CSV table of C-alpha atoms and ligand atoms in Angstrom, one decimal:
chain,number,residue,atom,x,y,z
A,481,UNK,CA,15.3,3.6,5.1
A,482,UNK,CA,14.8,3.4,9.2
A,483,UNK,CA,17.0,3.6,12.3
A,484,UNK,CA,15.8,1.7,15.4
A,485,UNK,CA,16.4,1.9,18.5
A,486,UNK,CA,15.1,-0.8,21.3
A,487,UNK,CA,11.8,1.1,21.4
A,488,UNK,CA,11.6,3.8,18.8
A,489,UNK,CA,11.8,3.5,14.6
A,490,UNK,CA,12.8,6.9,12.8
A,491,UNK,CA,11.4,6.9,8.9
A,492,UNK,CA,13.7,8.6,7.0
A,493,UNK,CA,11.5,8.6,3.5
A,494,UNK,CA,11.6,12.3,4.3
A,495,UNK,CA,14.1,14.6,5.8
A,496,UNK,CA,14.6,15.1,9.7
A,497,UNK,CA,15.8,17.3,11.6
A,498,UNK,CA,17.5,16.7,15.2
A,499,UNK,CA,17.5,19.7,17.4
A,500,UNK,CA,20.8,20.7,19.4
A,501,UNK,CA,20.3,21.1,23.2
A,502,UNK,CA,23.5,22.2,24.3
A,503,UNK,CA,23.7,21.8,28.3
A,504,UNK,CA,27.6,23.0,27.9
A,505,UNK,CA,28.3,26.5,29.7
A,506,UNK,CA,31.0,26.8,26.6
A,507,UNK,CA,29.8,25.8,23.7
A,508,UNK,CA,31.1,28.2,20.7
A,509,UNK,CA,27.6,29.0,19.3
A,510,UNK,CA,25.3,28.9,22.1
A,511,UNK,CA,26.9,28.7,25.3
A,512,UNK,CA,25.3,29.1,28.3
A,513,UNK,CA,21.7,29.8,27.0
A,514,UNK,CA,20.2,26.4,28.1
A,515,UNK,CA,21.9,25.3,31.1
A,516,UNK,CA,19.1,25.3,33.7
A,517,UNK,CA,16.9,22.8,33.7
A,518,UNK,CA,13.8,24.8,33.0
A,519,UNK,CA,14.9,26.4,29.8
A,520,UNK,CA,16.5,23.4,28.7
A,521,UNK,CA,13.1,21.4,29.0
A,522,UNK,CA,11.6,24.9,27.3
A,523,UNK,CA,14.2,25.0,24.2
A,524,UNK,CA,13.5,21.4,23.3
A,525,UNK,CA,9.4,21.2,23.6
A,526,UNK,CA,10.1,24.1,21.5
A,527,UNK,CA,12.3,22.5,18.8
A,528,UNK,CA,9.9,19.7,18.5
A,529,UNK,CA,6.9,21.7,18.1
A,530,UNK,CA,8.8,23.4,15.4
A,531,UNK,CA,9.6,20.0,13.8
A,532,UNK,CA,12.7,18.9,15.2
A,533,UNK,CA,12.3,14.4,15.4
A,534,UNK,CA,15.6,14.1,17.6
A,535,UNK,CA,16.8,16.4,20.7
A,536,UNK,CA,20.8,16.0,20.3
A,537,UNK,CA,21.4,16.3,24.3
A,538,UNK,CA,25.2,17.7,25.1
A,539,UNK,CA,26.8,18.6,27.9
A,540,UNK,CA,30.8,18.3,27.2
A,541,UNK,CA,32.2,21.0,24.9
A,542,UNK,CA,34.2,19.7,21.3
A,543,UNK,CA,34.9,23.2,20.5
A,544,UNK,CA,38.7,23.0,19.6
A,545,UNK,CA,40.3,23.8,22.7
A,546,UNK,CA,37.7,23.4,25.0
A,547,UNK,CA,38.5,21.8,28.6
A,548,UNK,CA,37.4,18.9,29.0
A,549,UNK,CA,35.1,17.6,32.1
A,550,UNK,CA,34.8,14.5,34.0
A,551,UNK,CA,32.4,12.2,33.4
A,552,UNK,CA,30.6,12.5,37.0
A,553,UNK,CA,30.5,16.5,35.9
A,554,UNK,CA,29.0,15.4,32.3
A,555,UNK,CA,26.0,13.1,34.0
A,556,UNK,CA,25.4,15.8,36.7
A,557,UNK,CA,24.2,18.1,34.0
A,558,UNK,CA,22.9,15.6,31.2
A,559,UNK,CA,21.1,13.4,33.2
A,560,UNK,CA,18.5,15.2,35.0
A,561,UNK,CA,17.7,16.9,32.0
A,562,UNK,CA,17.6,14.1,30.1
A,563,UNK,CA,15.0,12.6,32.8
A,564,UNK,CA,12.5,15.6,32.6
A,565,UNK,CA,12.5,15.7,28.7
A,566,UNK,CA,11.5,11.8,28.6
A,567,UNK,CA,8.6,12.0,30.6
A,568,UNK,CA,7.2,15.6,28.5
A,569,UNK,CA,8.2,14.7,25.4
A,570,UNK,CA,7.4,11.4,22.9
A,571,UNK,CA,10.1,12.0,20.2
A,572,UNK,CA,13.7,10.4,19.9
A,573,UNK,CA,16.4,12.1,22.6
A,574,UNK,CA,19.8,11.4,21.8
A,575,UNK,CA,22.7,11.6,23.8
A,576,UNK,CA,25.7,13.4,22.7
A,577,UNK,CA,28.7,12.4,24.7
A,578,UNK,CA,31.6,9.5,23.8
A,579,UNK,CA,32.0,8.5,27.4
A,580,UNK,CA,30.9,5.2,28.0
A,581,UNK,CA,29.2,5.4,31.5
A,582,UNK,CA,27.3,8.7,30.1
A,583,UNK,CA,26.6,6.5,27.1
A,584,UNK,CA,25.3,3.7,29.8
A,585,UNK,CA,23.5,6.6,32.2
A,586,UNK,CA,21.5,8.6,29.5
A,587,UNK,CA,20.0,5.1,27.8
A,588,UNK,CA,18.6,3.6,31.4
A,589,UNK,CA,16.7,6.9,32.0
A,590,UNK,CA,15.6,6.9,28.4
A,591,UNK,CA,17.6,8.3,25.8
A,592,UNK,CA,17.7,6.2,22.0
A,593,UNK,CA,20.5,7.6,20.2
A,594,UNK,CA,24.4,7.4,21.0
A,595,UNK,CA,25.8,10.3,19.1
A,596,UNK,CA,29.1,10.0,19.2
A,597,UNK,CA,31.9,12.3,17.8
A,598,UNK,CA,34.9,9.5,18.7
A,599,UNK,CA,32.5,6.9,17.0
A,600,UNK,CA,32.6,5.0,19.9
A,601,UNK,CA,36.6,4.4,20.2
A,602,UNK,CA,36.6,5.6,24.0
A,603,UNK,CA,37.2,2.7,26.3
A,604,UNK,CA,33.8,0.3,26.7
A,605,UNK,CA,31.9,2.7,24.5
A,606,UNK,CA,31.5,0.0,21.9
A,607,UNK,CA,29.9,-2.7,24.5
A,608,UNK,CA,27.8,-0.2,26.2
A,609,UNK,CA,26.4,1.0,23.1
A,610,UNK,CA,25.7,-2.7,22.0
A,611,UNK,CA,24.1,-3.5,25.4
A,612,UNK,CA,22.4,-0.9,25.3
A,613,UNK,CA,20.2,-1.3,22.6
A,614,UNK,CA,20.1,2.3,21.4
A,615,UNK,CA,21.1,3.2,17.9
A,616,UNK,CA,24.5,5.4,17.1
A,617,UNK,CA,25.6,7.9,15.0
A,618,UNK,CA,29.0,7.3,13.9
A,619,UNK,CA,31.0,10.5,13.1
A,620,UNK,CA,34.5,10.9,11.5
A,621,UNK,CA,37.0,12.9,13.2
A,622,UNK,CA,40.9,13.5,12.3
A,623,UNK,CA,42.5,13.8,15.4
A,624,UNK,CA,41.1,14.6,18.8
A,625,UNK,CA,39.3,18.5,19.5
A,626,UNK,CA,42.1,19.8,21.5
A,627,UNK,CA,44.3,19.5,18.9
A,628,UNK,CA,42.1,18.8,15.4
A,629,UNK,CA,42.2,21.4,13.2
A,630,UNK,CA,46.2,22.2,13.9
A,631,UNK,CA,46.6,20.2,10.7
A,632,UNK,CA,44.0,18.3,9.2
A,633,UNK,CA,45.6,16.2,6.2
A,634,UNK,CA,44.1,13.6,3.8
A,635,UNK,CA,45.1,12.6,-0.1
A,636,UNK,CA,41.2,11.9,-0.5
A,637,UNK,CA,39.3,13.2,2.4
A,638,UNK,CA,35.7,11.7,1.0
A,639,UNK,CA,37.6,7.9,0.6
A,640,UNK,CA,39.4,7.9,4.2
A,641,UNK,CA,36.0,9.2,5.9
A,642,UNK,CA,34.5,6.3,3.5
A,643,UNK,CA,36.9,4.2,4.8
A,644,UNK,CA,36.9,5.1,8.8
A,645,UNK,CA,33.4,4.7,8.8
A,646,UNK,CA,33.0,1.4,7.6
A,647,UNK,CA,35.5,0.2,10.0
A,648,UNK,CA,33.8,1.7,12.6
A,649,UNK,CA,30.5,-0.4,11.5
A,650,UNK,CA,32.5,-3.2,11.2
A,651,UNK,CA,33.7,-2.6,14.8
A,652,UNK,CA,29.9,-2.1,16.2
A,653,UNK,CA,28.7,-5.0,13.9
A,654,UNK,CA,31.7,-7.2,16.0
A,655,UNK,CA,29.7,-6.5,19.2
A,656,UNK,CA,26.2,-6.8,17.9
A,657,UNK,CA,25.1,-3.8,16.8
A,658,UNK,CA,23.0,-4.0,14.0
A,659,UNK,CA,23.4,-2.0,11.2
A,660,UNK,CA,19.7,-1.1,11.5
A,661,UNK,CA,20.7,0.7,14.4
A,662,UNK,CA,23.0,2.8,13.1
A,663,UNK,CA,23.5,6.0,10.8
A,664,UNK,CA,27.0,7.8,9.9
A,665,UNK,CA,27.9,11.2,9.8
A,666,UNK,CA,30.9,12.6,8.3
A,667,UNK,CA,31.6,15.3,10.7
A,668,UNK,CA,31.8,18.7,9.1
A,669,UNK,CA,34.6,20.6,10.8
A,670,UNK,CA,36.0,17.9,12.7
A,671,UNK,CA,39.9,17.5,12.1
A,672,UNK,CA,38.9,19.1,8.0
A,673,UNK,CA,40.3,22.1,6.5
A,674,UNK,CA,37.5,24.5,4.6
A,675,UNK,CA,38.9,22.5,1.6
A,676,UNK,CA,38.3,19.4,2.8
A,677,UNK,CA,34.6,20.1,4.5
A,678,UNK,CA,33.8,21.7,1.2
A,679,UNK,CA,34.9,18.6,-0.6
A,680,UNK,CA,33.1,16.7,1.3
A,681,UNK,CA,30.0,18.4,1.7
A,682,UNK,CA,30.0,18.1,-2.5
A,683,UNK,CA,30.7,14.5,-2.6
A,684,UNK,CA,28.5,13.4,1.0
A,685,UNK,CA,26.8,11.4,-1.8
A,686,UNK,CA,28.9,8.8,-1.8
A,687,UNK,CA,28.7,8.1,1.4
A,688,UNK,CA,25.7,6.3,0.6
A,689,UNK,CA,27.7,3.5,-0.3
A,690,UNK,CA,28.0,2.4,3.0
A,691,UNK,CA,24.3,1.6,2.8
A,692,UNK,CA,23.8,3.2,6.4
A,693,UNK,CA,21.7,6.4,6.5
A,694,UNK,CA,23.7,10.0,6.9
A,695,UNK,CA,23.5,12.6,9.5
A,696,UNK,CA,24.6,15.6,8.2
A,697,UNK,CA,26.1,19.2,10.9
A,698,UNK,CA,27.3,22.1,9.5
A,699,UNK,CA,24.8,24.7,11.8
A,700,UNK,CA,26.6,27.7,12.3
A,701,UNK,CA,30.1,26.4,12.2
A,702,UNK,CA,33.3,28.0,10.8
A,703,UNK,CA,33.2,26.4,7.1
A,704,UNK,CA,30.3,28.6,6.6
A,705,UNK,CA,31.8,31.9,8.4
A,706,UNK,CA,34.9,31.3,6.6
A,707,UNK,CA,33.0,31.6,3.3
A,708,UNK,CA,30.5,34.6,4.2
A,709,UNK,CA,32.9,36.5,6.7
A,710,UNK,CA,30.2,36.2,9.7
A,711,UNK,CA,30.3,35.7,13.2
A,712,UNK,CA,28.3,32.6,15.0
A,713,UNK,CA,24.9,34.4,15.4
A,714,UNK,CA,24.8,35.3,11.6
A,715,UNK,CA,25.7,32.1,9.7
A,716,UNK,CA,21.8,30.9,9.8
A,717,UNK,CA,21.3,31.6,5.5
A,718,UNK,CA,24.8,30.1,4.8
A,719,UNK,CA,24.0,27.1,7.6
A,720,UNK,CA,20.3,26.4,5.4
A,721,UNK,CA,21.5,26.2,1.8
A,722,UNK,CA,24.7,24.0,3.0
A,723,UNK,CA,21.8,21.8,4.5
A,724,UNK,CA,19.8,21.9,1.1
A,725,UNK,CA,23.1,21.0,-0.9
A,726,UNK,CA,23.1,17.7,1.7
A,727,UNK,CA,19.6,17.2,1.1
A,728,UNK,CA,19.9,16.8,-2.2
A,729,UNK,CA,22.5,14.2,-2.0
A,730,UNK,CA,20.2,12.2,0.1
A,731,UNK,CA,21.3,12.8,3.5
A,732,UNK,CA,18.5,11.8,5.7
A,733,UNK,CA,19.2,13.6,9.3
A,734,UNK,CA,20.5,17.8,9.5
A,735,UNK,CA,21.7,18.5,12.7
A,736,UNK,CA,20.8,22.2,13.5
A,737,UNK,CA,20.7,24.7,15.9
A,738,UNK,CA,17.7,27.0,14.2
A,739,UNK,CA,14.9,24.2,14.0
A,740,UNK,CA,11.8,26.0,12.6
A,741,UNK,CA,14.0,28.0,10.2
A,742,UNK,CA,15.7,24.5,8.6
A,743,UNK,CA,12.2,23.2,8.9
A,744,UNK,CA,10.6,25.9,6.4
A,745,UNK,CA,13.2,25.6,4.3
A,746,UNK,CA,12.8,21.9,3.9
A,747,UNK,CA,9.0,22.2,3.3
A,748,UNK,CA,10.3,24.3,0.2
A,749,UNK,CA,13.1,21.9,-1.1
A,750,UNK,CA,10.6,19.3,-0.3
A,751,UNK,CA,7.8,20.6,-2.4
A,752,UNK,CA,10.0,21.3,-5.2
A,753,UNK,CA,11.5,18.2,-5.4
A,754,UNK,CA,8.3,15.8,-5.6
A,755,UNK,CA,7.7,17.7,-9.0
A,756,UNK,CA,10.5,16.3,-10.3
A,757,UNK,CA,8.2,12.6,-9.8
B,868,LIG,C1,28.5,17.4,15.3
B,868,LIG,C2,28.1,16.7,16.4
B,868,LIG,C3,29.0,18.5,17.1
B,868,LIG,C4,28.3,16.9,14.0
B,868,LIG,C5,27.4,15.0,15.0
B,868,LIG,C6,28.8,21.8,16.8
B,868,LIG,C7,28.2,16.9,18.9
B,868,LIG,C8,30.0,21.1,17.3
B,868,LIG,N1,29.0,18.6,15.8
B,868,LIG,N2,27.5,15.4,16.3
B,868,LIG,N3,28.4,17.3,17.5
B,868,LIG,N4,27.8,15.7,13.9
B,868,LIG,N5,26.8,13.8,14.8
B,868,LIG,O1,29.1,22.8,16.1
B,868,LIG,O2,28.7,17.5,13.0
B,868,LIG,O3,27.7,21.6,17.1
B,868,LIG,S1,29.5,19.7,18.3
């Protein structure tokens, strides 16, 4: 299976990993850590030499509760950086951000990927995307982060993320966007109970149905703290074998923080798994 964008094709015979480059001075994980310009560029030549294919590029918090900021505040800081990384680096840079004229912004000065936690639902963020040429990932959410996980609710959580995505492809597919371009995702944490990510992270599987490749986050979030009984900075073991289980169902993208860390563990999984022919 591939994703294209206008000027990029991603393979995805074998795992890959995109690399999270938060720009956000409050992201719950690692806030703060990458904001200037010169670490940022540093953090991501980094991820990529230790195997990261996509730099996830953020600068808007979806921590539940975060503030939000406005969009002349989210290009100030994504932007520039965005800039510097694609004239040192040759891999994918996405853009993570569900405002349209971000969307429109990051692509002109050369990002590929639209990652999109609102699955392009914000106003215009369905025509820029198509205009754009880039490919999206299309992630489920219940709810919006301010409010998400006050009460997440579902009869069958797998089925209604099933079904939300494929109307969101049918949406994109309405303006153009072809389904080569995009890859679905189905949003570990977002609007979900521990029950419900843990149902779905044992049933991502069917997802495949959709006949779209799936990009799988869990790094360091609170389905696996819940579990262990760790704080952010100690969830990296629990973060790798919930990426393994994905694997294993086929998921083709792991969104992480800890690049070289997921990367060694894949070249294990990996090496395993072409025994079994
Ligand atoms: C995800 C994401 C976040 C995710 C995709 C965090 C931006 C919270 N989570 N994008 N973004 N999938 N596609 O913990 O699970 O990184 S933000």
């Amino acid at each position: 299976m591939l994703l294209s964008s206008k000027s990029r094709t991603l393979n995805l015979s074998t795992p890959r990993i995109m690399g999270i480059l938060n720009l956000t001075p409050d992201s719950f994980s690692d806030g703060g850590q990458f904001v200037g310009q010169d670490a940022a560029l540093r953090h991501a030549l980094q991820m990529v030499k230790d195997g990261a294919a996509i730099i996830d590029v953020g600068g808007e918090s979806t921590r539940p509760g975060a503030a939000a900021i406005t969009a002349q505040a989210e290009l100030d800081r994504v932007i520039p950086v965005i800039e510097l990384l694609r004239q040192e680096l040759d891999c994918w840079i996405s853009i993570d951000t569900s405002k349209a004229v971000v969307m429109g912004e990051a692509v002109s000065v050369g990002a590929d990927l639209i990652n999109d936690i609102r699955a392009l639902r914000e106003p215009d963020a369905l025509q820029v995307a198509a205009d754009s040429h880039a490919a999206v990932c299309l992630m489920h959410m219940q709810g919006l982060p301010r409010t998400m996980q006050q009460a997440p609710n579902y009869d069958d959580v797998t089925a209604e993320v099933a079904q939300f995505l494929a109307q969101r492809v049918a949406a994109c597919e309405q303006v153009g966007i072809e389904r080569g371009r995009i890859c679905l995702d189905p949003g570990y944490g977002f609007g979900k109970q521990l029950a419900h990510n843990y149902e779905l992270l044992a049933k991502v599987g069917q997802l495949h149905q959709l006949g779209l490749p799936l990009l799988a986050g869990m790094s360091r979030k609170s389905m696996l703290g819940q579990l262990v009984g760790r704080e952010v900075d100690q969830r990296l073991a629990a973060g790798l074998a919930a990426h393994l289980f994905a694997l294993s169902q086929g998921v083709q993208i792991l969104r992480v923080h800890d690049v070289k860390d997921m990367a060694d563990a894949i070249t294990v999984w990996q090496y395993a798994t072409d025994y079994q022919g």
